[in-house]
Short mmCIF file of C-alpha atoms in Angstrom, two decimals:
data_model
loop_
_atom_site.label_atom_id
_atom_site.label_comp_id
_atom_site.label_asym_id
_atom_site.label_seq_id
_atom_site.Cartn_x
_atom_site.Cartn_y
_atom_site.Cartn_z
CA UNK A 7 19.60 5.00 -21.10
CA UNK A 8 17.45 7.80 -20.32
CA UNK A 9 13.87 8.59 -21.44
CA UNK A 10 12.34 12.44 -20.83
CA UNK A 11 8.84 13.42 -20.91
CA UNK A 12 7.79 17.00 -20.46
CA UNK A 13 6.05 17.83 -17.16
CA UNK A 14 3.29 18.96 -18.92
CA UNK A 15 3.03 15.75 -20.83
CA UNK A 16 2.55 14.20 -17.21
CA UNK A 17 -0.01 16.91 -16.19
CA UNK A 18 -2.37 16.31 -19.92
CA UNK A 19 -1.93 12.56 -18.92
CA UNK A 20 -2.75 13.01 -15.16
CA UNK A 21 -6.08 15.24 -16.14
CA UNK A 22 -7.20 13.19 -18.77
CA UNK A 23 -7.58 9.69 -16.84
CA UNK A 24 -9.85 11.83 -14.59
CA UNK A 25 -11.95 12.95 -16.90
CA UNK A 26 -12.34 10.06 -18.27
CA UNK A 27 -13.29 8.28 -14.98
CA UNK A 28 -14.84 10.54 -12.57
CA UNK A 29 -18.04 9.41 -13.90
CA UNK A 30 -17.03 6.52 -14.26
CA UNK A 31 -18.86 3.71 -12.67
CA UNK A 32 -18.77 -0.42 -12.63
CA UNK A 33 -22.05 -2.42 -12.39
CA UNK A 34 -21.87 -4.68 -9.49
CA UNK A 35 -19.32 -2.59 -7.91
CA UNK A 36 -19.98 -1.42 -4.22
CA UNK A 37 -17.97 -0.87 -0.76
CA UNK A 38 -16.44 -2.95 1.32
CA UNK A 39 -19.21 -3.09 4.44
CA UNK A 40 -16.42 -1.77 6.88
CA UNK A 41 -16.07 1.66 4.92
CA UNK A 42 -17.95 4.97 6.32
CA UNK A 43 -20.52 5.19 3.28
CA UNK A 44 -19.92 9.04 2.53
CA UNK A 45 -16.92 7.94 0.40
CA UNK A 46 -18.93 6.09 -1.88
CA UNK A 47 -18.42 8.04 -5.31
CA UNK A 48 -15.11 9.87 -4.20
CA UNK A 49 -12.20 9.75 -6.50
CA UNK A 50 -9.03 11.09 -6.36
CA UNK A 51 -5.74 11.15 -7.90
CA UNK A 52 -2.21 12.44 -6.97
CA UNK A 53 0.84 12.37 -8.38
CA UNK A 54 4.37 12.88 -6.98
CA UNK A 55 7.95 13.47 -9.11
CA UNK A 56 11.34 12.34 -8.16
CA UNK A 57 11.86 16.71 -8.75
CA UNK A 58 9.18 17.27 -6.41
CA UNK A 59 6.59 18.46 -8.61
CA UNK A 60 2.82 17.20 -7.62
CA UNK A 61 -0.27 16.80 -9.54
CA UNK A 62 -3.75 16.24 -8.07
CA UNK A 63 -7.36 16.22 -9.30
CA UNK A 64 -10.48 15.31 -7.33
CA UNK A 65 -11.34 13.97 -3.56
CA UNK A 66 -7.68 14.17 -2.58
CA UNK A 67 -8.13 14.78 0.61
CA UNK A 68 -10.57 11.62 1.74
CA UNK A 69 -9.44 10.07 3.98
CA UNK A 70 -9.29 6.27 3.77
CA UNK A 71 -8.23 3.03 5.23
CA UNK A 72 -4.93 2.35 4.65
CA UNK A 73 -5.62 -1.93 4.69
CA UNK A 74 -2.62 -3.89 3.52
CA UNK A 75 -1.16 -1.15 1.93
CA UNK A 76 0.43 -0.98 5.75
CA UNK A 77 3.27 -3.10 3.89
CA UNK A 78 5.06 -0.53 2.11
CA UNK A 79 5.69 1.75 5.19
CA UNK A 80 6.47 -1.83 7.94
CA UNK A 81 9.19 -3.43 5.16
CA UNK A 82 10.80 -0.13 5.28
CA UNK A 83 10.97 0.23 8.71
CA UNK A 84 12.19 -3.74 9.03
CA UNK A 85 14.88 -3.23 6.81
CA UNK A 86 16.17 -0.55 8.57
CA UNK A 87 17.52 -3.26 11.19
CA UNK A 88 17.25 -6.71 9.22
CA UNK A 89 19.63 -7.37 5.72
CA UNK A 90 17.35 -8.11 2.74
CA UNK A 91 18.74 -11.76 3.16
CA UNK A 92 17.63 -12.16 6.55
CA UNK A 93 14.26 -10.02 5.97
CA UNK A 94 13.57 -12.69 2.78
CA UNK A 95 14.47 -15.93 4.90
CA UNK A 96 12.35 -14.76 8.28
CA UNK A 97 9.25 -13.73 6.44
CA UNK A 98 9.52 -17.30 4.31
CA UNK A 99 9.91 -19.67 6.98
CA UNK A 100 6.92 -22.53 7.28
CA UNK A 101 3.80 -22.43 5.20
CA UNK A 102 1.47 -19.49 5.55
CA UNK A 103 -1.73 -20.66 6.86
CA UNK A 104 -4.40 -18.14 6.46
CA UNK A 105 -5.11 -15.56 3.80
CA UNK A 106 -2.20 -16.31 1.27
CA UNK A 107 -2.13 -17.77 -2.00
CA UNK A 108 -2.03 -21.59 -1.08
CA UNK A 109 -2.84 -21.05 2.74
CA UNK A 110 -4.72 -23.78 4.51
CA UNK A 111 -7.50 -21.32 4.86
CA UNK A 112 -8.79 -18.54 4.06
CA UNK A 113 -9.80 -15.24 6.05
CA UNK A 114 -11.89 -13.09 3.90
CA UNK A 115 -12.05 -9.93 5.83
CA UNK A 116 -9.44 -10.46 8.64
CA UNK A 117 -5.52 -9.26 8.69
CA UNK A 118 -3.04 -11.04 6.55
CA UNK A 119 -1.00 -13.79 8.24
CA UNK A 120 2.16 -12.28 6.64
CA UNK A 121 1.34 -8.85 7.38
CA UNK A 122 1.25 -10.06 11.19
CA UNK A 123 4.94 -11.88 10.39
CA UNK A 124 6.31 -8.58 8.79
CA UNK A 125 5.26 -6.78 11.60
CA UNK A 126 6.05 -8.99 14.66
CA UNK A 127 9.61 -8.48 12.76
CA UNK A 128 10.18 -4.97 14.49
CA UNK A 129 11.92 -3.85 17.55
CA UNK A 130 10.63 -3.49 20.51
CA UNK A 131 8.98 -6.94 21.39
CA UNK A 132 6.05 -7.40 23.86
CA UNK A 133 5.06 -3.34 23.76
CA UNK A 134 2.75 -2.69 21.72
CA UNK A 135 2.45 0.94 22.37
CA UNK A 136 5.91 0.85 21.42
CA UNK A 137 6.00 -0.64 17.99
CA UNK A 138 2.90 1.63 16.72
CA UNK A 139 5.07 4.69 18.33
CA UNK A 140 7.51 3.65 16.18
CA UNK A 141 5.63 2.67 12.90
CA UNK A 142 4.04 5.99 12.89
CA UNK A 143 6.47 8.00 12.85
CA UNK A 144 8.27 6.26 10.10
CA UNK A 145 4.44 6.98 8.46
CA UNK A 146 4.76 10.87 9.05
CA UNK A 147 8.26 10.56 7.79
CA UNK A 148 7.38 9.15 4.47
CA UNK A 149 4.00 10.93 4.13
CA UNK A 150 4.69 14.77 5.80
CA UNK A 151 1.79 14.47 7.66
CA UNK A 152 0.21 12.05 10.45
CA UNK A 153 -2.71 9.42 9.16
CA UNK A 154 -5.73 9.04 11.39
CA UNK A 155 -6.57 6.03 13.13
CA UNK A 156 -10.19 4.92 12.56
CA UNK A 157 -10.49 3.87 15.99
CA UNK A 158 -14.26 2.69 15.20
CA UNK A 159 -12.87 0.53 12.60
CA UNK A 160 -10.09 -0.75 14.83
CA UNK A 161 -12.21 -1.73 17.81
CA UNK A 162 -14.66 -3.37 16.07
CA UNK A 163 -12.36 -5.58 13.81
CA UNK A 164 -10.54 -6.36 17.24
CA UNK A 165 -13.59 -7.68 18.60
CA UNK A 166 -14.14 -9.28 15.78
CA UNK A 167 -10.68 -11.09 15.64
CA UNK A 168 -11.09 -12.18 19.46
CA UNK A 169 -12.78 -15.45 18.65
CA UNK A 170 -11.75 -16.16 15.06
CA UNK A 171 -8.86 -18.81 15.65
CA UNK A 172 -6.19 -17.18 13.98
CA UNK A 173 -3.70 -17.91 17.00
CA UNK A 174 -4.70 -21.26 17.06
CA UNK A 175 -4.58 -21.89 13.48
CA UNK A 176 -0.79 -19.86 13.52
CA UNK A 177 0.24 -22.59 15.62
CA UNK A 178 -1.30 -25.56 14.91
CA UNK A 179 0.55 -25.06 11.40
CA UNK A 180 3.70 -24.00 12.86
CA UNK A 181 3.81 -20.41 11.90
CA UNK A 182 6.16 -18.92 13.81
CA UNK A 183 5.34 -14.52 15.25
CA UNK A 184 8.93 -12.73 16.57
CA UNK A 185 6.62 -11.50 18.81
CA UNK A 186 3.26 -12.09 21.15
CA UNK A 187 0.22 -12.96 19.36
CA UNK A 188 -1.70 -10.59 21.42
CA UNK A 189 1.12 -7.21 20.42
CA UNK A 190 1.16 -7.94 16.72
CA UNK A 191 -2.64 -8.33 16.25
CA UNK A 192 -3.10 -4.95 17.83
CA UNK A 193 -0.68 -3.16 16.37
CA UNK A 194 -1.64 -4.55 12.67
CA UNK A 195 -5.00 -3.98 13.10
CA UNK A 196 -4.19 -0.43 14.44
CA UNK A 197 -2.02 -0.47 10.93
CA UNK A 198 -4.89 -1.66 9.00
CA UNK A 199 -7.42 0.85 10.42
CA UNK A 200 -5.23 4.09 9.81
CA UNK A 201 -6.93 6.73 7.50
CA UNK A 202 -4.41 8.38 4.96
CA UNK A 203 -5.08 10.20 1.71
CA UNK A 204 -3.88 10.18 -1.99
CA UNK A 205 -1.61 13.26 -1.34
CA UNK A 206 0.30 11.02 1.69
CA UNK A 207 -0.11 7.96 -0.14
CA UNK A 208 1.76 9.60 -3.70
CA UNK A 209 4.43 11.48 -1.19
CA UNK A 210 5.65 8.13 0.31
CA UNK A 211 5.39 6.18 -3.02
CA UNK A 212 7.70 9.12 -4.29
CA UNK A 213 10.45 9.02 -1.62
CA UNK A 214 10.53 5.32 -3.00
CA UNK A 215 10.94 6.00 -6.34
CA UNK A 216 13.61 8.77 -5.81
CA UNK A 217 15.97 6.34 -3.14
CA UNK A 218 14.67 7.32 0.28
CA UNK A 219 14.56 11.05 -0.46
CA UNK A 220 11.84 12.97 0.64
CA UNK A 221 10.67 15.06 -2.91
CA UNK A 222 9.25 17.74 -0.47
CA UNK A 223 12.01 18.41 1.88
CA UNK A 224 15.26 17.02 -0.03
CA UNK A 225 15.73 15.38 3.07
CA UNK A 226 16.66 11.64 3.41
CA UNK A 227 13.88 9.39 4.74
CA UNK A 228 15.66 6.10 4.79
CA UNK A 229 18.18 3.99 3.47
CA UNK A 230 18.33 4.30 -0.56
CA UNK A 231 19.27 0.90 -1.25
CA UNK A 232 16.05 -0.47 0.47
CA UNK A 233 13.74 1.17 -2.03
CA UNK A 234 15.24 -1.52 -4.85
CA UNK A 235 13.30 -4.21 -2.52
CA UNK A 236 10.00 -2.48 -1.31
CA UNK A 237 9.41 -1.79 -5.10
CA UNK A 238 9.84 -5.88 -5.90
CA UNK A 239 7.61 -6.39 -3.08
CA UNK A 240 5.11 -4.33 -4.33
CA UNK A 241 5.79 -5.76 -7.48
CA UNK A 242 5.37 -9.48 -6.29
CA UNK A 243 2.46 -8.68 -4.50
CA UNK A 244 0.52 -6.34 -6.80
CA UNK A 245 -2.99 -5.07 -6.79
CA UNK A 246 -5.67 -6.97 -4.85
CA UNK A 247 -6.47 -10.44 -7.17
CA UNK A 248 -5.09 -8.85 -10.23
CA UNK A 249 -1.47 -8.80 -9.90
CA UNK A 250 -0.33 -10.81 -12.70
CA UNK A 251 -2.23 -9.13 -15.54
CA UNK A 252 -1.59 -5.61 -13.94
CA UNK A 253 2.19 -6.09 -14.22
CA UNK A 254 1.93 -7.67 -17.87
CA UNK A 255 0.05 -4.55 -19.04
CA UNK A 256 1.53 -1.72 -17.08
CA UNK A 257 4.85 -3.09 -15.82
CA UNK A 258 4.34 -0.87 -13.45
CA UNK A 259 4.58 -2.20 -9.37
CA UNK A 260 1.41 -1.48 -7.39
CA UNK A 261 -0.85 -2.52 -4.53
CA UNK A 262 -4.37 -2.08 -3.25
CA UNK A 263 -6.51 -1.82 -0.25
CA UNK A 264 -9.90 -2.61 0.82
CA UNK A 265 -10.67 0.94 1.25
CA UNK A 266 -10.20 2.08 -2.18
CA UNK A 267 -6.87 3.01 -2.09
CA UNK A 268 -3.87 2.00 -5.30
CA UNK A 269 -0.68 3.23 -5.21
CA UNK A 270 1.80 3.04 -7.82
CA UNK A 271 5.70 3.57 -8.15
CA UNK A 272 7.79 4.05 -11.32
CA UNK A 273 11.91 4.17 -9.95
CA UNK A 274 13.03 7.76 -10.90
CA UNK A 275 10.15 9.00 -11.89
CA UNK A 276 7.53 9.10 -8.88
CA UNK A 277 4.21 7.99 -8.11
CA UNK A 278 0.85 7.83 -8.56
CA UNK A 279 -2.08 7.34 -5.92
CA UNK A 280 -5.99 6.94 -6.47
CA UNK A 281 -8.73 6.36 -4.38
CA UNK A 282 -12.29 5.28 -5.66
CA UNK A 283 -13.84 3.24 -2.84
CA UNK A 284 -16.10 1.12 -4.87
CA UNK A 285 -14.55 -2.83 -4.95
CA UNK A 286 -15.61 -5.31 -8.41
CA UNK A 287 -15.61 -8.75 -5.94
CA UNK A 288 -15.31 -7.29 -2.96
CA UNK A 289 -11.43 -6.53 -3.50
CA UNK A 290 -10.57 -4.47 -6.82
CA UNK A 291 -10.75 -0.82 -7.03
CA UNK A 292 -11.53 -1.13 -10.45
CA UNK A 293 -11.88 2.11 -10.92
CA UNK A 294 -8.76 3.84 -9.59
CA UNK A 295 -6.61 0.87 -11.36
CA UNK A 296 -8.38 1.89 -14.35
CA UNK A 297 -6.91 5.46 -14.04
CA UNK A 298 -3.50 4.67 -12.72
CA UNK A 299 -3.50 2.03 -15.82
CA UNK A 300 -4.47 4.60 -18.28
CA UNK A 301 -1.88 7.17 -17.07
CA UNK A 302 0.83 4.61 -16.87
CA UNK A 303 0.08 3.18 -20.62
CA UNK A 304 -0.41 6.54 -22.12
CA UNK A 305 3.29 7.54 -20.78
CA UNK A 306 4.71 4.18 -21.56
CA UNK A 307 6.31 3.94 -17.49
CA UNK A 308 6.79 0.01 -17.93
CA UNK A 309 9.93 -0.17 -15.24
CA UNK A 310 10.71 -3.48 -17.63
CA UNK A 311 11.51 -1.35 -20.49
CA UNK A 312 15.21 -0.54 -20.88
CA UNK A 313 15.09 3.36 -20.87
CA UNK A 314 14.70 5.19 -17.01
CA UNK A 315 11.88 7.55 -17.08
CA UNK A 316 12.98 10.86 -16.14
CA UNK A 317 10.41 14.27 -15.97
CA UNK A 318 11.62 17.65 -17.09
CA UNK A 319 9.87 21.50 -17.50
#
């Protein structure tokens, strides 16, 4: 079963929800400390059809920190080489011990344990040089363009990270790296400290959504039957401390960064990006959820619902 909405149904939608919120502003709200403060009051949005097509309004081309939004573009790249089987039952072994629901404890601002699993994952081992050569050019695959490493950023959450006790805390609880502490700290916080915008951000949720095709080129980007699991992922994970009641209401998978950054993905459809730096608790972009949410809701994209969403002219 099929469901079509006119392009320019998508285009009123996409216009509205900035309107509506590019004035839009949350008491309380500010940005996270690490953020260069000429973003604050930026927004942007961008959207990217299976056909193509792309929408954008606002600060699309801000540049922010891509945070653990680094996911999407490292589960692609490990399921190039690992089944979904194998991915599933490496990244699950032992009890995740710092910054995961249920973790031992808790690192506020430092990299996710399982982001540092994901990526000690990938091939080659011991190089880290290596693995961020490879990670970024899947990156410029699935976005058409290069992001920008905040190398300010990086070097000062390395420093940072030095004398934190992650390592030691990994092992005391017997959670196991596929590669050196030392590589897969470097390369995630490299990962964590790349700049991208909404316009790469929507272009890589898109080649998702249409089955590893690239909507720009035609071209194939990776394997289509991976996208079925990076969209569950996203789905699983969800926005920064709001995942459950953003998939009850929008049924639509998403994530969130630190930076600002949401990104969206309807299967068949496309996607939708947003950036709006300021955080409500130090972790949710209120305000670009609240756009995404009100284009989402006003198209009815619920991936739950029984009909595929499909755009024509």
């Amino acid at each position: 079963m099929e469901r079509i909405i006119k392009q320019a149904a998508v285009e009123a939608a996409v216009k509205s929800a900035y309107e509506k919120f590019k004035s839009y502003k949350v008491e309380g709200s500010a940005i996270d400390p690490r953020m260069n403060p000429v973003v604050n009051g930026k927004f942007g949005l961008s959207v990217r059809l299976t056909d193509g097509s792309s929408i954008d309004y606002g600060d699309t081309a801000t540049l922010f920190p891509l945070g653990s939004l680094l996911r999407i573009p490292v589960m692609i790249q490990a399921l190039a080489d690992l089944s979904i089987e194998e991915f599933v039952r490496k990244m699950n072994t032992g009890r995740c011990p710092a910054g995961c629901d249920g973790g031992v404890e808790k690192r506020p601002k430092g990299v996710h344990a399982k982001n540092l699993r994901m990526i000690s994952l990938l091939q080659p081992t011991d190089d880290a040089d290596g693995k961020m050569q490879l990670i970024s050019d899947k990156m410029i695959s699935l976005m058409g363009s290069s992001p920008v490493l905040d190398d300010k950023l990086f070097q000062k959450a390395m420093k940072e990270y030095e004398n934190d006790g992650l390592e030691d805390l990994l092992a005391k609880n017997g959670y196991e790296l596929y590669d050196s502490f030392s590589s897969t700290l470097e390369v995630a916080t490299k990962l964590h400290s790349m700049l991208v915008t909404t316009t790469q951000m929507a272009r890589m949720g898109a080649s998702i959504a249409a089955d590893g095709i690239d909507t720009v080129s035609g071209e194939p980007v990776f394997d289509g039957k991976i996208s079925q699991s990076v969209v569950a992922m996203m789905a699983s994970k969800g926005p920064k401390r709001i995942k459950k009641p953003w998939l009850m209401v929008t049924g639509v998978p998403a994530m969130s960064s630190f930076g600002g950054g949401f990104l969206a993905v309807i299967p068949g459809f496309g996607a939708i990006s947003a950036f709006a730096p300021e955080l409500v608790d130090g972790v949710i972009p209120f305000k670009a959820a609240m756009a995404v949410k009100e284009i989402v809701t006003s198209l009815d994209l619920n991936v739950f619902a029984s009909a595929r969403v499909k755009t024509e002219k």
